[in-house]
Short mmCIF file of C-alpha atoms and ligand atoms in Angstrom, two decimals:
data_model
loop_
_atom_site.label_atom_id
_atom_site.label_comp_id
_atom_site.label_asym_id
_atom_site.label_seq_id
_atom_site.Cartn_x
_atom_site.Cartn_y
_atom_site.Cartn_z
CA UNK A 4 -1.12 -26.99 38.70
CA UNK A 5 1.27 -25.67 35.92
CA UNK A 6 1.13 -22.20 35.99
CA UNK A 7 0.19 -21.00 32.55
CA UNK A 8 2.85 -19.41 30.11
CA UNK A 9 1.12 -16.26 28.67
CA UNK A 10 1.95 -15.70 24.77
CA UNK A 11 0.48 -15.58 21.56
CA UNK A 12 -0.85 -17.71 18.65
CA UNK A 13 2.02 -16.69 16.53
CA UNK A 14 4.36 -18.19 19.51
CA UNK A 15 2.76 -21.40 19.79
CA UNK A 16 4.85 -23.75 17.89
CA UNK A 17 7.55 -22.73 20.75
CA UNK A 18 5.88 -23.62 23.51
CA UNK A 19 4.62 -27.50 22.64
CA UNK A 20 4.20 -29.38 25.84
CA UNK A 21 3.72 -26.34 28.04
CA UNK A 22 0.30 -25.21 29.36
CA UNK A 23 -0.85 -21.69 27.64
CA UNK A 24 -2.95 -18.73 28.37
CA UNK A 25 -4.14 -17.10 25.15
CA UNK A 26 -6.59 -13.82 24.96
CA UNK A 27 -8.58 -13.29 21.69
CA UNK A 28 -12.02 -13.77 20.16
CA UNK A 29 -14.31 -16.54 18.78
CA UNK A 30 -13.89 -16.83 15.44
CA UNK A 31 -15.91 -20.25 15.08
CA UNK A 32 -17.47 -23.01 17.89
CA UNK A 33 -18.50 -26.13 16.82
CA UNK A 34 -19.91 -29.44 19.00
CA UNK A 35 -19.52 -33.15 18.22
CA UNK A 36 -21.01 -34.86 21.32
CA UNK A 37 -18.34 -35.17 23.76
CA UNK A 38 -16.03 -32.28 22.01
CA UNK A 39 -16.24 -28.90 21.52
CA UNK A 40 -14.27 -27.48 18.57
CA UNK A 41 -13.51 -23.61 19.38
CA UNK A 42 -11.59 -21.69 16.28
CA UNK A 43 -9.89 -18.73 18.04
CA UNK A 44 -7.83 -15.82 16.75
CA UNK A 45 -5.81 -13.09 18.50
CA UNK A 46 -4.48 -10.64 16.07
CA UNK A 47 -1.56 -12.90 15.30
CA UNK A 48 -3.15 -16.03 13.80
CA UNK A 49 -5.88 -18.70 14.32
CA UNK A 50 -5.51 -21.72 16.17
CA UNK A 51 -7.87 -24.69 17.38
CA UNK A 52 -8.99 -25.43 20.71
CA UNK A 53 -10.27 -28.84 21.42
CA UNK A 54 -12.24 -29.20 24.47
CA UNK A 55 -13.46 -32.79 25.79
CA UNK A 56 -16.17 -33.03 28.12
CA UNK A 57 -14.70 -35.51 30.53
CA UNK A 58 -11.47 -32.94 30.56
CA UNK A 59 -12.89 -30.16 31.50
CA UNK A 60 -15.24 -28.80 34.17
CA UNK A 61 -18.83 -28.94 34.24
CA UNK A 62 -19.50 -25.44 34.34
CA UNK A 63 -16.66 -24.67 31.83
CA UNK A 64 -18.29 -27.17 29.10
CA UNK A 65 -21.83 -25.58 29.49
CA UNK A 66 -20.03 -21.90 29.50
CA UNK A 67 -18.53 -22.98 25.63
CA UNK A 68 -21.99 -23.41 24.36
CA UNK A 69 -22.86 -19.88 25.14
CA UNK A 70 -20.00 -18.73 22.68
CA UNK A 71 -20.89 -16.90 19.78
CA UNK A 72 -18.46 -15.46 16.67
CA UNK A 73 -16.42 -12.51 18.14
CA UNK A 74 -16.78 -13.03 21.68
CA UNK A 75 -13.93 -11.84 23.29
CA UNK A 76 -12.41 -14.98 25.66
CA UNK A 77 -9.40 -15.85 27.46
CA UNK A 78 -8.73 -19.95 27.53
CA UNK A 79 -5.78 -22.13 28.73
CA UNK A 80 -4.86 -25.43 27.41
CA UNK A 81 -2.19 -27.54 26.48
CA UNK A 82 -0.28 -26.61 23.17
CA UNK A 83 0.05 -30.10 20.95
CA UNK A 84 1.98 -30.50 17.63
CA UNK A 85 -0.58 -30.79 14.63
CA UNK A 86 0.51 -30.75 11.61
CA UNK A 87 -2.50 -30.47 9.65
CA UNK A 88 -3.28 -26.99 11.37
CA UNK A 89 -1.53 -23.89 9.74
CA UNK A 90 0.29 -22.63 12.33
CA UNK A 91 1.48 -26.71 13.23
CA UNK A 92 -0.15 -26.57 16.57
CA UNK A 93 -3.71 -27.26 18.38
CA UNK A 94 -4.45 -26.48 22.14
CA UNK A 95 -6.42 -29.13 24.32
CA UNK A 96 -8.82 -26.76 26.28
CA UNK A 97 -8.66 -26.40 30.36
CA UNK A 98 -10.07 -23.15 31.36
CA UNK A 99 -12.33 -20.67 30.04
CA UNK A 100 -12.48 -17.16 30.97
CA UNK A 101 -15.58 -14.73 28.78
CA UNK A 102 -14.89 -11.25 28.69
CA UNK A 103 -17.83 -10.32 27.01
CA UNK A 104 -20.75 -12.25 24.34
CA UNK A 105 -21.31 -10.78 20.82
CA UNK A 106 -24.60 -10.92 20.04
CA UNK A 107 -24.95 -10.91 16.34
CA UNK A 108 -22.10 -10.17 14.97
CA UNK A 109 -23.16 -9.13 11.66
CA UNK A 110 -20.13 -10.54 9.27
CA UNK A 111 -20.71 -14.17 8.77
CA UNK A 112 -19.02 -16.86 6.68
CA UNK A 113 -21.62 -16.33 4.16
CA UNK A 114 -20.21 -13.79 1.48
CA UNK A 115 -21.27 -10.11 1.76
CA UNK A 116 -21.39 -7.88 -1.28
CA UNK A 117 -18.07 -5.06 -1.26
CA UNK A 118 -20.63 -2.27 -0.08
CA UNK A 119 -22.18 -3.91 2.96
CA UNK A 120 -18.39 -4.87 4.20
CA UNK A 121 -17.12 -1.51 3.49
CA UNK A 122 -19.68 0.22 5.45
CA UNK A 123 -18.30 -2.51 8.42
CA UNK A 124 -15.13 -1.81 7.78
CA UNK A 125 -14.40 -1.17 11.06
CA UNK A 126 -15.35 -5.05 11.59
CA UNK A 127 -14.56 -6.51 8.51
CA UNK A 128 -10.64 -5.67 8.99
CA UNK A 129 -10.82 -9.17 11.88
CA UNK A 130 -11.69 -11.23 8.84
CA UNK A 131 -8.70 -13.65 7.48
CA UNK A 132 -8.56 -11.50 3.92
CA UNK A 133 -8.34 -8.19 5.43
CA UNK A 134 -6.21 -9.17 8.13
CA UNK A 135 -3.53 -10.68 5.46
CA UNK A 136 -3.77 -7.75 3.15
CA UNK A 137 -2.70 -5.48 6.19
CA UNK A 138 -0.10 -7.58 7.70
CA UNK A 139 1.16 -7.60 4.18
CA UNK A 140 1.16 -3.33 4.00
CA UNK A 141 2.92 -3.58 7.15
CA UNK A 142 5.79 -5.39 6.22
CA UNK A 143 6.28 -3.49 3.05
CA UNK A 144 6.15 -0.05 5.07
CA UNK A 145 8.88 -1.84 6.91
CA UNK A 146 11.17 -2.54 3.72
CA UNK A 147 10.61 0.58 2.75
CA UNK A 148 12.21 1.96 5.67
CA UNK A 149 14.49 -0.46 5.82
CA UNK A 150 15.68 0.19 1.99
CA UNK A 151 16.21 3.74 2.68
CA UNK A 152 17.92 3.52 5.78
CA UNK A 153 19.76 1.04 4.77
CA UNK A 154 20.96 3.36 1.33
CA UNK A 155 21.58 6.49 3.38
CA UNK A 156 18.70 8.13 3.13
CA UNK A 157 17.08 10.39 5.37
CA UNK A 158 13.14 10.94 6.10
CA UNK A 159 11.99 14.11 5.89
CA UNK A 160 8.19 14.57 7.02
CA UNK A 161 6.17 17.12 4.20
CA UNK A 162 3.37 19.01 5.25
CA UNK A 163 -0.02 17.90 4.45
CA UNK A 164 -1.77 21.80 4.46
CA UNK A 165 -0.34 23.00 1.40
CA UNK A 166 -0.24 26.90 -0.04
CA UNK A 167 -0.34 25.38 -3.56
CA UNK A 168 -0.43 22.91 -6.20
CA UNK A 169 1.79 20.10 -6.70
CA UNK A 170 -0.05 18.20 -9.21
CA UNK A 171 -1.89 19.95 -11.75
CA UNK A 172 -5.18 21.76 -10.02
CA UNK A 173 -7.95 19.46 -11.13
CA UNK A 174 -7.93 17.16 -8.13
CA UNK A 175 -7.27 19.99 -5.58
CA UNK A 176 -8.70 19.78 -2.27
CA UNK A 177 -9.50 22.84 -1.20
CA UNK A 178 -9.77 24.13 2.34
CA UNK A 179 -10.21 27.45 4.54
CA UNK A 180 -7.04 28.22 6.43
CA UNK A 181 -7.82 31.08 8.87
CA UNK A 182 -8.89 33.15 5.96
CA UNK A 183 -7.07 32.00 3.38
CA UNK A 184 -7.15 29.07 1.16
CA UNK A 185 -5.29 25.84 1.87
CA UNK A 186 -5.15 22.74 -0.28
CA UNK A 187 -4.27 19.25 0.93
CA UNK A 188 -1.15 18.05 -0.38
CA UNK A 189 -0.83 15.94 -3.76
CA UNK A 190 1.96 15.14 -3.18
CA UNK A 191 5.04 15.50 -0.60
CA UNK A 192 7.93 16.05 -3.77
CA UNK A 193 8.15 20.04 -3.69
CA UNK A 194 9.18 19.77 -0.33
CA UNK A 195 11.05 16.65 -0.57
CA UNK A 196 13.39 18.71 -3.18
CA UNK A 197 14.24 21.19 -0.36
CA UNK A 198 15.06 18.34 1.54
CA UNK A 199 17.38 16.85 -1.44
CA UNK A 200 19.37 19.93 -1.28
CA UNK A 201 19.50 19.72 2.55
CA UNK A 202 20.85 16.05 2.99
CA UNK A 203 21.47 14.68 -0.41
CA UNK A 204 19.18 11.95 -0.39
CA UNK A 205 15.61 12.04 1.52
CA UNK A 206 12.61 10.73 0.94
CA UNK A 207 9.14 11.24 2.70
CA UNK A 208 6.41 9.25 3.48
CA UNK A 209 2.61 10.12 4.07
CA UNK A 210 -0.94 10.66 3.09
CA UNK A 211 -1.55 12.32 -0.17
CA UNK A 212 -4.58 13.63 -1.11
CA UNK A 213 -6.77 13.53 -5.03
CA UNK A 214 -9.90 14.93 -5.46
CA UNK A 215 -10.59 12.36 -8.09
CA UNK A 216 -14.03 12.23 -9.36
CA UNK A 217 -13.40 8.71 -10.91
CA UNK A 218 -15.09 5.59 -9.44
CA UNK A 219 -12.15 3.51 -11.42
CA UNK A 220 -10.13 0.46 -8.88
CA UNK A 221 -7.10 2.38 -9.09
CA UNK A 222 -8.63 5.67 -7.41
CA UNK A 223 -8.55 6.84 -3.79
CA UNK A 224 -9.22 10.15 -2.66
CA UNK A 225 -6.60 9.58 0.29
CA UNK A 226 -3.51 7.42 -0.90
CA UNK A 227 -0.44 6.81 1.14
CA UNK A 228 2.60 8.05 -1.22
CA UNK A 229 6.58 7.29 -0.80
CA UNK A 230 9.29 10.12 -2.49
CA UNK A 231 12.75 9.65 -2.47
CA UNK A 232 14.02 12.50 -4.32
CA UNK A 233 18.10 12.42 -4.94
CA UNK A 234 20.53 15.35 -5.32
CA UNK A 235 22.77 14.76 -8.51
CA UNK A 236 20.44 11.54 -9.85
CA UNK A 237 19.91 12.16 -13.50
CA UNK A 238 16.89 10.10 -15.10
CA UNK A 239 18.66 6.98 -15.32
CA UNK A 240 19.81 6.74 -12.04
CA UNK A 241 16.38 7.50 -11.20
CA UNK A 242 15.41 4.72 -12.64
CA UNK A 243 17.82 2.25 -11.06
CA UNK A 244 17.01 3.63 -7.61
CA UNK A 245 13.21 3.15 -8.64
CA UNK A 246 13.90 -0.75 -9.92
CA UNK A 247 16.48 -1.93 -6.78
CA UNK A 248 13.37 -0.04 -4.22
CA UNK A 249 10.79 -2.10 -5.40
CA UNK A 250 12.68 -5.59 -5.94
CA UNK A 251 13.82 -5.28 -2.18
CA UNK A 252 10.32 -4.32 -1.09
CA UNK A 253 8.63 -6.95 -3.16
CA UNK A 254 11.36 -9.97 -2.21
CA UNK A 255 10.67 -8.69 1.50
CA UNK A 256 7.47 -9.14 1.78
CA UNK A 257 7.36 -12.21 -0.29
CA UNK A 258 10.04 -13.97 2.15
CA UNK A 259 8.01 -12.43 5.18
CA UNK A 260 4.36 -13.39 4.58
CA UNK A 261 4.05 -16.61 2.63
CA UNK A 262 1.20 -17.28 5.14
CA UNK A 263 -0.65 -14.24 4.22
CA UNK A 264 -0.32 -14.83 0.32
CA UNK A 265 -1.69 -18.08 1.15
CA UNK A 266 -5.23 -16.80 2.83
CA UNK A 267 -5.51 -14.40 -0.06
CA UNK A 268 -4.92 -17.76 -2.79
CA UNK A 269 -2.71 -15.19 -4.33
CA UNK A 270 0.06 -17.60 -7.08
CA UNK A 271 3.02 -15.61 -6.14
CA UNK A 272 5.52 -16.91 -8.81
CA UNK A 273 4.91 -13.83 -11.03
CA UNK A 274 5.90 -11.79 -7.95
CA UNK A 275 9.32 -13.86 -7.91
CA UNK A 276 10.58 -12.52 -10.71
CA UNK A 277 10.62 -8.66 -9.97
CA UNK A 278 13.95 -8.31 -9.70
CA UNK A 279 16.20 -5.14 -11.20
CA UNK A 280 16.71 -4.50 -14.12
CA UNK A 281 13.56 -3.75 -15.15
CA UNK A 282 12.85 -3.34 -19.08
CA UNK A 283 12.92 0.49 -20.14
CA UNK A 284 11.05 1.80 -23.21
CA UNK A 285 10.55 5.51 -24.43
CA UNK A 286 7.22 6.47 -24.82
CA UNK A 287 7.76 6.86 -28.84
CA UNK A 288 7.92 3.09 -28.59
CA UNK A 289 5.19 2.62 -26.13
CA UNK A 290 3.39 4.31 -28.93
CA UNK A 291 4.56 1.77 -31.66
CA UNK A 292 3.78 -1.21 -29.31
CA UNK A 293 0.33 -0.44 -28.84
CA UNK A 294 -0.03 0.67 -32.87
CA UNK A 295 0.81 -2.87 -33.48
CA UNK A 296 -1.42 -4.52 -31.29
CA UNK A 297 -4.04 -2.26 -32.69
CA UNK A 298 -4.80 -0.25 -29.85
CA UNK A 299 -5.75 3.13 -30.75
CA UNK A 300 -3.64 5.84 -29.58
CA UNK A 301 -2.21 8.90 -30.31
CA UNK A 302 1.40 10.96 -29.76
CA UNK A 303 0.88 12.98 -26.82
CA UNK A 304 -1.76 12.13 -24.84
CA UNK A 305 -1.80 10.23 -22.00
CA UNK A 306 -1.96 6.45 -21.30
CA UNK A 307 -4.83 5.35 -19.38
CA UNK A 308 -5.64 1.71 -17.69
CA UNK A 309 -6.43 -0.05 -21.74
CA UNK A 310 -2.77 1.21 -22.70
CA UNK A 311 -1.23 0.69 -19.49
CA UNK A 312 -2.63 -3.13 -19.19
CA UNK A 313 -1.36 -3.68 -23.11
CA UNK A 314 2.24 -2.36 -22.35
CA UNK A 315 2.87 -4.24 -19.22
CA UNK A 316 1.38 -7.38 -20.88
CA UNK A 317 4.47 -7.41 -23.28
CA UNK A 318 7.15 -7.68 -20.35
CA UNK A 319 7.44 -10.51 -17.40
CA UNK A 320 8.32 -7.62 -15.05
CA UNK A 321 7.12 -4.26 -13.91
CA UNK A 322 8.50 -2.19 -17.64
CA UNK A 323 9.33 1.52 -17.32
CA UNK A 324 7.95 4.18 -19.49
CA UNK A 325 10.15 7.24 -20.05
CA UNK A 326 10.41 10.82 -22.09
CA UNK A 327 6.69 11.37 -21.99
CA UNK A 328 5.64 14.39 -24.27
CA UNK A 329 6.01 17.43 -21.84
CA UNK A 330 3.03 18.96 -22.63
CA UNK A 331 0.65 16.04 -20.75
CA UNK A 332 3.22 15.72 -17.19
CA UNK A 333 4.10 18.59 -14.02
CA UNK A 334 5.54 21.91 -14.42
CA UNK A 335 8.59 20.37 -12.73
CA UNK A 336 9.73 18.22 -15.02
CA UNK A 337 13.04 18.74 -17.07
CA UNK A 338 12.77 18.54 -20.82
CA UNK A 339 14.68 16.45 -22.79
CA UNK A 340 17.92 18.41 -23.96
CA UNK A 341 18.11 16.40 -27.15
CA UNK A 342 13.64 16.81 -27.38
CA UNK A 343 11.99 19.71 -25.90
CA UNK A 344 9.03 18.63 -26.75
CA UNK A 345 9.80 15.42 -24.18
CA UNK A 346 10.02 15.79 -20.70
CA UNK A 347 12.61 13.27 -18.26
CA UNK A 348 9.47 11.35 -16.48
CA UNK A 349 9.30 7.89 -16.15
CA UNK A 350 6.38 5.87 -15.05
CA UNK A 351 7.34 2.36 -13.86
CA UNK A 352 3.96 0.05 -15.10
CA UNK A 353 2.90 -3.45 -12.79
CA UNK A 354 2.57 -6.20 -14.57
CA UNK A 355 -1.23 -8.14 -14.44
CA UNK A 356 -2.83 -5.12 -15.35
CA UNK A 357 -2.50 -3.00 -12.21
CA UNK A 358 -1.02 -0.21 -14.54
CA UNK A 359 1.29 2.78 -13.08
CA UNK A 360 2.93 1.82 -9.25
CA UNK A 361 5.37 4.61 -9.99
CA UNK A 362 5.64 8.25 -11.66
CA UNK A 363 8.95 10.15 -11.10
CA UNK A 364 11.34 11.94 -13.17
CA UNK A 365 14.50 14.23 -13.63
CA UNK A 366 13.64 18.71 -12.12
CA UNK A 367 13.68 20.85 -14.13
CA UNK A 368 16.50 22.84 -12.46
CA UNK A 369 16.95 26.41 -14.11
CA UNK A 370 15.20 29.05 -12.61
CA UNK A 371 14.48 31.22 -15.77
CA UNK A 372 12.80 27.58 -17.35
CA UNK A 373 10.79 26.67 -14.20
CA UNK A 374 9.71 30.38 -14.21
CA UNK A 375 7.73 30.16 -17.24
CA UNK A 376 6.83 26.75 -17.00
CA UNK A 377 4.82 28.37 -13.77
CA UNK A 378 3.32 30.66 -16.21
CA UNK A 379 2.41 28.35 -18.38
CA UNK A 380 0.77 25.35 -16.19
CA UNK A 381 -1.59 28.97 -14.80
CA UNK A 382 0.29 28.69 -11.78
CA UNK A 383 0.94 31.50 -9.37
CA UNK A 384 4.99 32.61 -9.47
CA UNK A 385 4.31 33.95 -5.83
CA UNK A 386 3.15 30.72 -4.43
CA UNK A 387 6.16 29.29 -5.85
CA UNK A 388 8.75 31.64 -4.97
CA UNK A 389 10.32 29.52 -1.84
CA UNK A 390 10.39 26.55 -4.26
CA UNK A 391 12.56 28.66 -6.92
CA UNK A 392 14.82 29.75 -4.67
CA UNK A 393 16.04 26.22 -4.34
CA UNK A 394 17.39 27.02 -7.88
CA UNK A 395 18.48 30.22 -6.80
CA UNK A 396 20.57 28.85 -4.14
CA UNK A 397 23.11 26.05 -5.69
CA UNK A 398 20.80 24.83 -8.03
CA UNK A 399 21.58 20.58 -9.16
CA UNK A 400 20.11 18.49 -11.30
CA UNK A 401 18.16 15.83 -9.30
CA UNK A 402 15.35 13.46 -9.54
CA UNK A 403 12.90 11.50 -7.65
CA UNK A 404 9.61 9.32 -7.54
CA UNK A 405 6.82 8.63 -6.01
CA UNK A 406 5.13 5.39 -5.41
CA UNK A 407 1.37 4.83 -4.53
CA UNK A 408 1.16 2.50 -1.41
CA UNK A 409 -1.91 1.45 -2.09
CA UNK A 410 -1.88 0.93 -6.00
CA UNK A 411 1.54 -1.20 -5.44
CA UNK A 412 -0.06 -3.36 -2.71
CA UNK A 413 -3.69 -3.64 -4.58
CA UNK A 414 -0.76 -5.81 -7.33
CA UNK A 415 1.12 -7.13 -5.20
CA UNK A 416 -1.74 -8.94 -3.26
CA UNK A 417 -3.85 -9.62 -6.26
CA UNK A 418 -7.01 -7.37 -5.43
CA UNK A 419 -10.19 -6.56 -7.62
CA UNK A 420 -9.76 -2.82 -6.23
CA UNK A 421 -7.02 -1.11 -4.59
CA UNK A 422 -9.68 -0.13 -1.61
CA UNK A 423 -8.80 -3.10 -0.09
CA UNK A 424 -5.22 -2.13 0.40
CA UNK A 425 -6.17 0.29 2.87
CA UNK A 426 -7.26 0.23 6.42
CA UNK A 427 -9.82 2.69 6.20
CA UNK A 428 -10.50 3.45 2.05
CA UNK A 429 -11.43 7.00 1.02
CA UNK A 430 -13.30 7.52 -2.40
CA UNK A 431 -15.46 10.02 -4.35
CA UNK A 432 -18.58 8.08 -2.39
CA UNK A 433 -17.23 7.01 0.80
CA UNK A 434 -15.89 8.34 4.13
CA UNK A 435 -17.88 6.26 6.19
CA UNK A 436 -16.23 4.48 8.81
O1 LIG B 557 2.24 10.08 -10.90
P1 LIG B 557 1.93 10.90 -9.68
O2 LIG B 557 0.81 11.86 -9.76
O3 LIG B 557 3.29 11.60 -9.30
C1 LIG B 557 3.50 12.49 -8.29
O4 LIG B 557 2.69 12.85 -7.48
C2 LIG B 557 4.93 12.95 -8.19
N1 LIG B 557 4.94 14.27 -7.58
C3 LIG B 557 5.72 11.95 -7.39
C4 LIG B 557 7.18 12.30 -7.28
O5 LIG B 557 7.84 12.36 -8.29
N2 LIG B 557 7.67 12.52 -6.10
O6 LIG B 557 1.64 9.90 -8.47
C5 LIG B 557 2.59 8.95 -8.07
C6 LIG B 557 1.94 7.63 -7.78
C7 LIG B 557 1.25 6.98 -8.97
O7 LIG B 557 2.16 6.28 -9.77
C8 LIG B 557 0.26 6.07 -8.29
O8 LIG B 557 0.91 4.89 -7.85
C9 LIG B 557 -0.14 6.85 -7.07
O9 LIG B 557 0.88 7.79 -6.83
N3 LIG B 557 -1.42 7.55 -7.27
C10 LIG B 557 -2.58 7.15 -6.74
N4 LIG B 557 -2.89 6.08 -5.97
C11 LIG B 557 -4.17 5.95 -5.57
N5 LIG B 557 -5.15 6.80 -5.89
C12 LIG B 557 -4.89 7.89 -6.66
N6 LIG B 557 -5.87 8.75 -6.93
C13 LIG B 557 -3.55 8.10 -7.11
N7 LIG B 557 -2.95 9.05 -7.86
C14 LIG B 557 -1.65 8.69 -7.93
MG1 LIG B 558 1.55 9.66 -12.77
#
């Protein structure tokens, strides 16, 4: 006998006419007299087995009526063309080998409510929606490094135990340190400027921590957060660096995973059309946008999902938002030399009504400014002092962003909630699995 070529369901199509050996799981058995229809996936797709009782042996045809959903298996068969399957391929069934039988798997194809598949998590990530959405975050964690290597960048890992605040103190996490107090970081950017001033352009890439106590779909308590931060950028540079980022990251994944978008329904010709340059308006005009669509608002404070959803509505593309009053954004921010009273951020909005992806912005980079912006924001100079003397020390003007994993995926795959973007979601009330 042929000796079985070992591969995957991804590899099928290559190996047509060849004899198989595939290791996965039951994801669904069905009988029709003589045939046995076994659904199996192994991390890398889904594909159909077809056994026939007259092909098979005896014992083997009895053994595939003892399957159950999630069984772990490994089969042989013959790999056919079929071009009504999705990966273009079926496998006609010769051997069966069970690892071990789940009994009672407990996610069915009957729909679960969101809390019951949260709290199986842990499970529910095998299921075909879960399983896209992730394969979908991989491949734009790929472009991502990709874009930056690719535009000279290099990655600089920040620290995720923190001495202070990054973010304004409200959504601090606080923890003990060996008798002191630590916080988890907000954000990576403090320590991404050092790294600006060390090679130029860097950018880091990790977990980033909110103690949010908002139940909202655009809130995690853990979020995974990419900062490129740019020595000599000015705001609008920032900007273009912001809008050529996310078109390559969003074309990437687009050209990558048409399967994926597929298995989540999601129509992906909005997605088509994020491509640089974005629209750019001040937030004086954001302000005079939303006045005449009669949405209430006032100068100065801060846009929340109602504004955000009635702003991006206007544009066909993600829109940036720039020269927010100063008062309402970071002690880090530069203010506007021909507005004090405005600050250099930009936010870049998602269209759909996913609100901000993005918030960045232009340093402030004199000392004697920063200093008393400290003061003001009720900051401690002393926890700052390593971070000043990166304006003490050939001080630039520079910029940088960050951009929420999560929020941008929750868009880009057309979720409810942006919990589903990660593996394992963290919120005000949940950190189980
Ligand atoms: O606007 P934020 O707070 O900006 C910063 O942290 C800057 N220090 C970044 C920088 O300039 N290097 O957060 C940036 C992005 C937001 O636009 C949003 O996408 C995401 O991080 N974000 C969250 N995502 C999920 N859950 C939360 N609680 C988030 N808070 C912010
Ligand atoms: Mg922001």
């Amino acid at each position: 006998m042929e000796k079985p070529v070992s591969t995957s369901i991804r590899q099928l199509s290559a190996h047509v006419g060849q004899i198989v050996e595939l290791k996965g799981w039951v994801y669904n058995i069905r009988s029709s007299g003589k045939l046995r229809f076994l659904q199996m996936r192994d991390g890398t797709g889904i594909v159909q087995v077809v056994w026939f009782k007259g092909a098979v042996s005896e014992e083997t045809f009895a053994q595939l009526d003892t399957l159950t959903q999630e069984s772990s298996i490994v089969v042989t068969g013959k790999v056919k063309v079929e071009t009504r399957a999705e990966g273009g391929t079926e496998l006609d069934g010769q051997t069966l080998r069970i690892l071990q039988i789940a009994v009672d798997y407990p996610i069915g194809p009957k729909e679960h409510g969101p809390d019951f598949l949260l709290s199986n998590r842990h499970l529910w990530l095998r299921s075909r929606k879960p399983h896209a959405i992730l394969r979908i975050r991989d491949r734009f964690i790929k472009a991502v490094r990709d874009f930056f290597d690719q535009d000279g960048f290099t990655l600089v890992d920040t620290p995720i135990f923190t001495p202070a605040a990054c973010e304004g103190t409200t959504t601090l996490f606080e923890t003990e340190y060996f008798g002191q107090k630590a916080y988890l970081s907000q954000s990576g950017q403090l320590y991404a400027e050092a790294a600006a001033m060390a090679f130029g352009k860097a950018y880091c890439f990790g977990p980033t921590f909110r103690a949010e106590k908002s139940k909202t779909r655009r809130h995690l308590t853990e979020f995974w957060m990419i900062e490129p931060e740019v020595a000599f950028n000015d705001l609008d540079a920032n900007m273009v660096l912001a809008e050529r980022f996310l078109e390559y990251c969003v074309q990437y994944v687009l050209k990558e995973c048409a399967l994926e978008f597929k298995i989540l329904g999601r129509d992906t010709t909005k997605l088509q059309n994020v491509k640089a340059p974005f629209p750019r308006i001040s937030y004086d005009e954001a302000i005079q946008r939303l006045k005449e669509k009669n949405i209430p608002c006032e100068w100065g404070t801060d846009f929340g999902a109602p504004e955000e959803t009635a702003l991006a509505e206007q544009f066909d593309k993600p829109v940036f938002v720039h020269r927010f009053p100063a008062h309402i954004k970071a002690f880090y921010m530069k203010a506007d030399p021909t507005n004090p009273k405005l600050a250099l951020g930009m936010d870049c909005l998602a269209p759909e009504g996913y609100g901000e992806i993005i918030g960045g912005g232009q340093r402030e980079e004199s000392i004697e400014v920063l200093q008393s912006r400290i003061k003001e924001h009720g900051l401690k100079e002393e926890n700052f002092s390593w971070y000043l003397d990166l304006r003490r020390f050939g001080s630039v003007p520079h910029s940088g962003f960050g951009l929420g994993l999560e929020r941008t995926l929750s868009w880009i795959c057309g979720l409810e909630h942006l919990r589903e973007a990660a593996p394992f979601p963290r919120m005000m009330y949940r950190i189980y699995p």
